[in-house]
Amino acid sequence: GYMGYTDDGQLISGATTDSIGIVANNALHFSGGGTGTVDMTINTSGNVGIGIAAPTGKLHVVGSIVKNVCSTGASFNSYDVSGCGIVSLTAGTYNGFSGGVTGQVLHVTTYGNAPVFTHNNASGTQKFITKTGASVTLGASNFGMGTMIFDGNFWILDFVQ
């Protein structure tokens, strides 16, 4: 079952398994560190705010969001990107990633290292698909960056040189 409290302090309970219930007529505010500053809010529309007391979208963050940076210095067929948000690569030939989850977005960076991403290479675990249908070299003579999205089968590449 569950137990919780309403805005006016009334105890509530129900038969739902393994949960805590809070019934609120107004936004729920969470504060840490004893400062009284609102650190997180869930408003009556279901919007969640981190660092803001009045979120205007389903997730409204004020402040920085940290993404794990992963880097590798060698060619690979299957580099594990689970938990990565940014991947920094050196020179080499890259055939695929592993550990990607559907909808995962990766930001790829390099500076003058010219990594080559092969298009639909049979050696890759989670293969790369390029817009051109051919292998792509990123940042051949300068800074290169791009975005990859995993669709559940392939990493779709969209690079800006």
mmCIF file of C-alpha atoms in Angstrom:
data_model
loop_
_atom_site.group_PDB
_atom_site.id
_atom_site.type_symbol
_atom_site.label_atom_id
_atom_site.label_comp_id
_atom_site.label_asym_id
_atom_site.label_seq_id
_atom_site.Cartn_x
_atom_site.Cartn_y
_atom_site.Cartn_z
ATOM 1 C CA GLY A 1 0.000 0.000 0.000
ATOM 2 C CA TYR A 2 0.939 3.643 0.177
ATOM 3 C CA MET A 3 0.713 6.472 2.659
ATOM 4 C CA GLY A 4 1.040 10.203 2.217
ATOM 5 C CA TYR A 5 -0.275 13.576 3.251
ATOM 6 C CA THR A 6 -2.495 16.161 1.594
ATOM 7 C CA ASP A 7 -1.849 19.940 1.591
ATOM 8 C CA ASP A 8 -3.967 20.344 4.722
ATOM 9 C CA GLY A 9 -2.110 17.600 6.621
ATOM 10 C CA GLN A 10 -4.643 14.801 6.198
ATOM 11 C CA LEU A 11 -3.170 11.295 6.079
ATOM 12 C CA ILE A 12 -4.058 9.377 2.912
ATOM 13 C CA SER A 13 -3.491 5.750 2.021
ATOM 14 C CA GLY A 14 -4.362 3.307 -0.713
ATOM 15 C CA ALA A 15 -3.869 -0.174 -2.075
ATOM 16 C CA THR A 16 -1.242 0.639 -4.733
ATOM 17 C CA THR A 17 1.834 -1.511 -4.155
ATOM 18 C CA ASP A 18 5.179 -0.062 -3.042
ATOM 19 C CA SER A 19 4.617 3.647 -3.524
ATOM 20 C CA ILE A 20 4.443 6.918 -1.651
ATOM 21 C CA GLY A 21 1.509 9.168 -2.412
ATOM 22 C CA ILE A 22 1.364 12.946 -2.162
ATOM 23 C CA VAL A 23 -1.806 14.771 -3.060
ATOM 24 C CA ALA A 24 -1.172 18.480 -3.568
ATOM 25 C CA ASN A 25 -3.431 21.292 -4.670
ATOM 26 C CA ASN A 26 -0.346 23.420 -5.316
ATOM 27 C CA ALA A 27 3.185 22.843 -6.591
ATOM 28 C CA LEU A 28 5.531 20.604 -4.623
ATOM 29 C CA HIS A 29 8.825 22.309 -3.792
ATOM 30 C CA PHE A 30 11.993 20.563 -2.649
ATOM 31 C CA SER A 31 14.836 22.347 -0.919
ATOM 32 C CA GLY A 32 18.174 21.072 0.328
ATOM 33 C CA GLY A 33 20.997 22.448 2.399
ATOM 34 C CA GLY A 34 18.802 24.340 4.846
ATOM 35 C CA THR A 35 18.800 27.520 2.736
ATOM 36 C CA GLY A 36 15.086 27.581 1.970
ATOM 37 C CA THR A 37 15.884 28.057 -1.727
ATOM 38 C CA VAL A 38 13.741 25.956 -4.052
ATOM 39 C CA ASP A 39 15.983 23.372 -5.725
ATOM 40 C CA MET A 40 13.293 21.337 -7.488
ATOM 41 C CA THR A 41 9.590 21.794 -8.203
ATOM 42 C CA ILE A 42 6.782 19.622 -9.536
ATOM 43 C CA ASN A 43 3.875 21.872 -10.463
ATOM 44 C CA THR A 44 0.191 21.019 -10.856
ATOM 45 C CA SER A 45 0.642 20.598 -14.641
ATOM 46 C CA GLY A 46 3.248 17.892 -14.058
ATOM 47 C CA ASN A 47 6.146 20.099 -15.125
ATOM 48 C CA VAL A 48 9.421 19.485 -13.303
ATOM 49 C CA GLY A 49 11.789 22.335 -12.602
ATOM 50 C CA ILE A 50 15.368 21.987 -11.435
ATOM 51 C CA GLY A 51 16.793 25.256 -10.181
ATOM 52 C CA ILE A 52 13.500 27.050 -10.854
ATOM 53 C CA ALA A 53 10.330 27.381 -8.791
ATOM 54 C CA ALA A 54 7.948 27.851 -11.756
ATOM 55 C CA PRO A 55 8.829 25.431 -14.593
ATOM 56 C CA THR A 56 7.220 26.199 -17.954
ATOM 57 C CA GLY A 57 7.933 22.870 -19.711
ATOM 58 C CA LYS A 58 7.890 19.151 -18.888
ATOM 59 C CA LEU A 59 11.551 19.504 -17.837
ATOM 60 C CA HIS A 60 12.870 23.013 -17.179
ATOM 61 C CA VAL A 61 16.484 23.221 -15.989
ATOM 62 C CA VAL A 62 18.226 26.393 -14.892
ATOM 63 C CA GLY A 63 21.959 25.737 -14.718
ATOM 64 C CA SER A 64 24.261 23.332 -16.462
ATOM 65 C CA ILE A 65 23.511 19.739 -17.367
ATOM 66 C CA VAL A 66 26.547 17.488 -17.112
ATOM 67 C CA LYS A 67 27.248 14.906 -19.790
ATOM 68 C CA ASN A 68 29.969 12.304 -19.412
ATOM 69 C CA VAL A 69 32.877 12.819 -21.802
ATOM 70 C CA CYS A 70 34.367 9.646 -23.243
ATOM 71 C CA SER A 71 37.480 9.495 -25.391
ATOM 72 C CA THR A 72 39.438 6.872 -27.229
ATOM 73 C CA GLY A 73 42.733 6.900 -29.057
ATOM 74 C CA ALA A 74 42.413 3.947 -31.376
ATOM 75 C CA SER A 75 40.360 2.579 -34.247
ATOM 76 C CA PHE A 76 37.534 0.306 -33.180
ATOM 77 C CA ASN A 77 34.653 -1.857 -34.304
ATOM 78 C CA SER A 78 32.749 -1.585 -31.039
ATOM 79 C CA TYR A 79 33.504 1.251 -28.585
ATOM 80 C CA ASP A 80 31.179 1.153 -25.546
ATOM 81 C CA VAL A 81 29.333 4.482 -25.309
ATOM 82 C CA SER A 82 26.948 3.550 -22.498
ATOM 83 C CA GLY A 83 26.741 6.588 -20.237
ATOM 84 C CA CYS A 84 28.501 8.887 -22.718
ATOM 85 C CA GLY A 85 27.116 12.226 -23.856
ATOM 86 C CA ILE A 86 30.252 13.508 -25.606
ATOM 87 C CA VAL A 87 32.839 11.395 -27.431
ATOM 88 C CA SER A 88 36.263 12.827 -28.279
ATOM 89 C CA LEU A 89 38.138 10.864 -30.950
ATOM 90 C CA THR A 90 41.644 10.768 -32.389
ATOM 91 C CA ALA A 91 42.776 9.595 -35.823
ATOM 92 C CA GLY A 92 41.585 6.158 -36.824
ATOM 93 C CA THR A 93 38.853 4.212 -38.554
ATOM 94 C CA TYR A 94 35.647 3.739 -36.609
ATOM 95 C CA ASN A 95 33.136 1.054 -37.610
ATOM 96 C CA GLY A 96 30.578 1.212 -34.822
ATOM 97 C CA PHE A 97 29.721 1.659 -31.182
ATOM 98 C CA SER A 98 28.199 -0.641 -28.596
ATOM 99 C CA GLY A 99 26.134 0.060 -25.503
ATOM 100 C CA GLY A 100 23.939 2.664 -27.189
ATOM 101 C CA VAL A 101 20.280 2.900 -26.199
ATOM 102 C CA THR A 102 17.454 3.918 -28.513
ATOM 103 C CA GLY A 103 17.174 7.709 -28.607
ATOM 104 C CA GLN A 104 20.654 8.283 -27.154
ATOM 105 C CA VAL A 105 22.341 11.409 -28.537
ATOM 106 C CA LEU A 106 26.124 11.722 -28.757
ATOM 107 C CA HIS A 107 28.113 14.844 -29.551
ATOM 108 C CA VAL A 108 31.373 13.930 -31.306
ATOM 109 C CA THR A 109 34.411 16.205 -31.334
ATOM 110 C CA THR A 110 37.924 16.117 -32.776
ATOM 111 C CA TYR A 111 40.632 18.633 -33.579
ATOM 112 C CA GLY A 112 42.708 17.916 -36.665
ATOM 113 C CA ASN A 113 42.783 14.168 -36.026
ATOM 114 C CA ALA A 114 40.576 13.194 -38.976
ATOM 115 C CA PRO A 115 38.741 10.133 -37.646
ATOM 116 C CA VAL A 116 36.980 8.197 -40.408
ATOM 117 C CA PHE A 117 33.477 6.830 -39.799
ATOM 118 C CA THR A 118 32.696 3.931 -42.115
ATOM 119 C CA HIS A 119 29.202 3.700 -43.547
ATOM 120 C CA ASN A 120 27.366 0.463 -42.591
ATOM 121 C CA ASN A 121 30.585 -1.538 -42.068
ATOM 122 C CA ALA A 122 29.943 -5.237 -41.382
ATOM 123 C CA SER A 123 32.531 -5.177 -38.538
ATOM 124 C CA GLY A 124 30.621 -2.619 -36.480
ATOM 125 C CA THR A 125 28.431 -3.798 -33.598
ATOM 126 C CA GLN A 126 26.089 -0.776 -33.745
ATOM 127 C CA LYS A 127 26.953 0.499 -37.215
ATOM 128 C CA PHE A 128 27.172 4.094 -38.478
ATOM 129 C CA ILE A 129 24.854 5.356 -41.211
ATOM 130 C CA THR A 130 25.863 8.570 -42.981
ATOM 131 C CA LYS A 131 23.630 10.914 -44.963
ATOM 132 C CA THR A 132 25.798 10.474 -48.048
ATOM 133 C CA GLY A 133 25.889 6.674 -47.886
ATOM 134 C CA ALA A 134 29.690 6.832 -47.890
ATOM 135 C CA SER A 135 32.390 6.968 -45.218
ATOM 136 C CA VAL A 136 32.862 10.387 -43.604
ATOM 137 C CA THR A 137 36.050 12.034 -42.314
ATOM 138 C CA LEU A 138 35.488 14.454 -39.458
ATOM 139 C CA GLY A 139 37.719 17.516 -38.993
ATOM 140 C CA ALA A 140 40.365 16.613 -41.560
ATOM 141 C CA SER A 141 42.403 19.790 -41.050
ATOM 142 C CA ASN A 142 40.694 21.611 -38.201
ATOM 143 C CA PHE A 143 38.062 21.270 -35.508
ATOM 144 C CA GLY A 144 35.238 18.924 -36.373
ATOM 145 C CA MET A 145 32.038 18.247 -34.500
ATOM 146 C CA GLY A 146 28.820 16.435 -35.069
ATOM 147 C CA THR A 147 25.815 14.757 -33.586
ATOM 148 C CA MET A 148 24.853 11.098 -33.676
ATOM 149 C CA ILE A 149 21.509 9.609 -32.717
ATOM 150 C CA PHE A 150 20.969 5.898 -32.090
ATOM 151 C CA ASP A 151 17.686 4.678 -33.611
ATOM 152 C CA GLY A 152 17.875 1.225 -32.018
ATOM 153 C CA ASN A 153 19.715 -0.298 -34.983
ATOM 154 C CA PHE A 154 22.162 2.290 -36.325
ATOM 155 C CA TRP A 155 23.984 5.445 -35.268
ATOM 156 C CA ILE A 156 22.745 8.172 -37.636
ATOM 157 C CA LEU A 157 25.519 10.727 -38.285
ATOM 158 C CA ASP A 158 24.987 14.442 -38.866
ATOM 159 C CA PHE A 159 28.347 16.186 -38.997
ATOM 160 C CA VAL A 160 29.344 19.831 -39.274
ATOM 161 C CA GLN A 161 32.906 20.328 -40.484
#
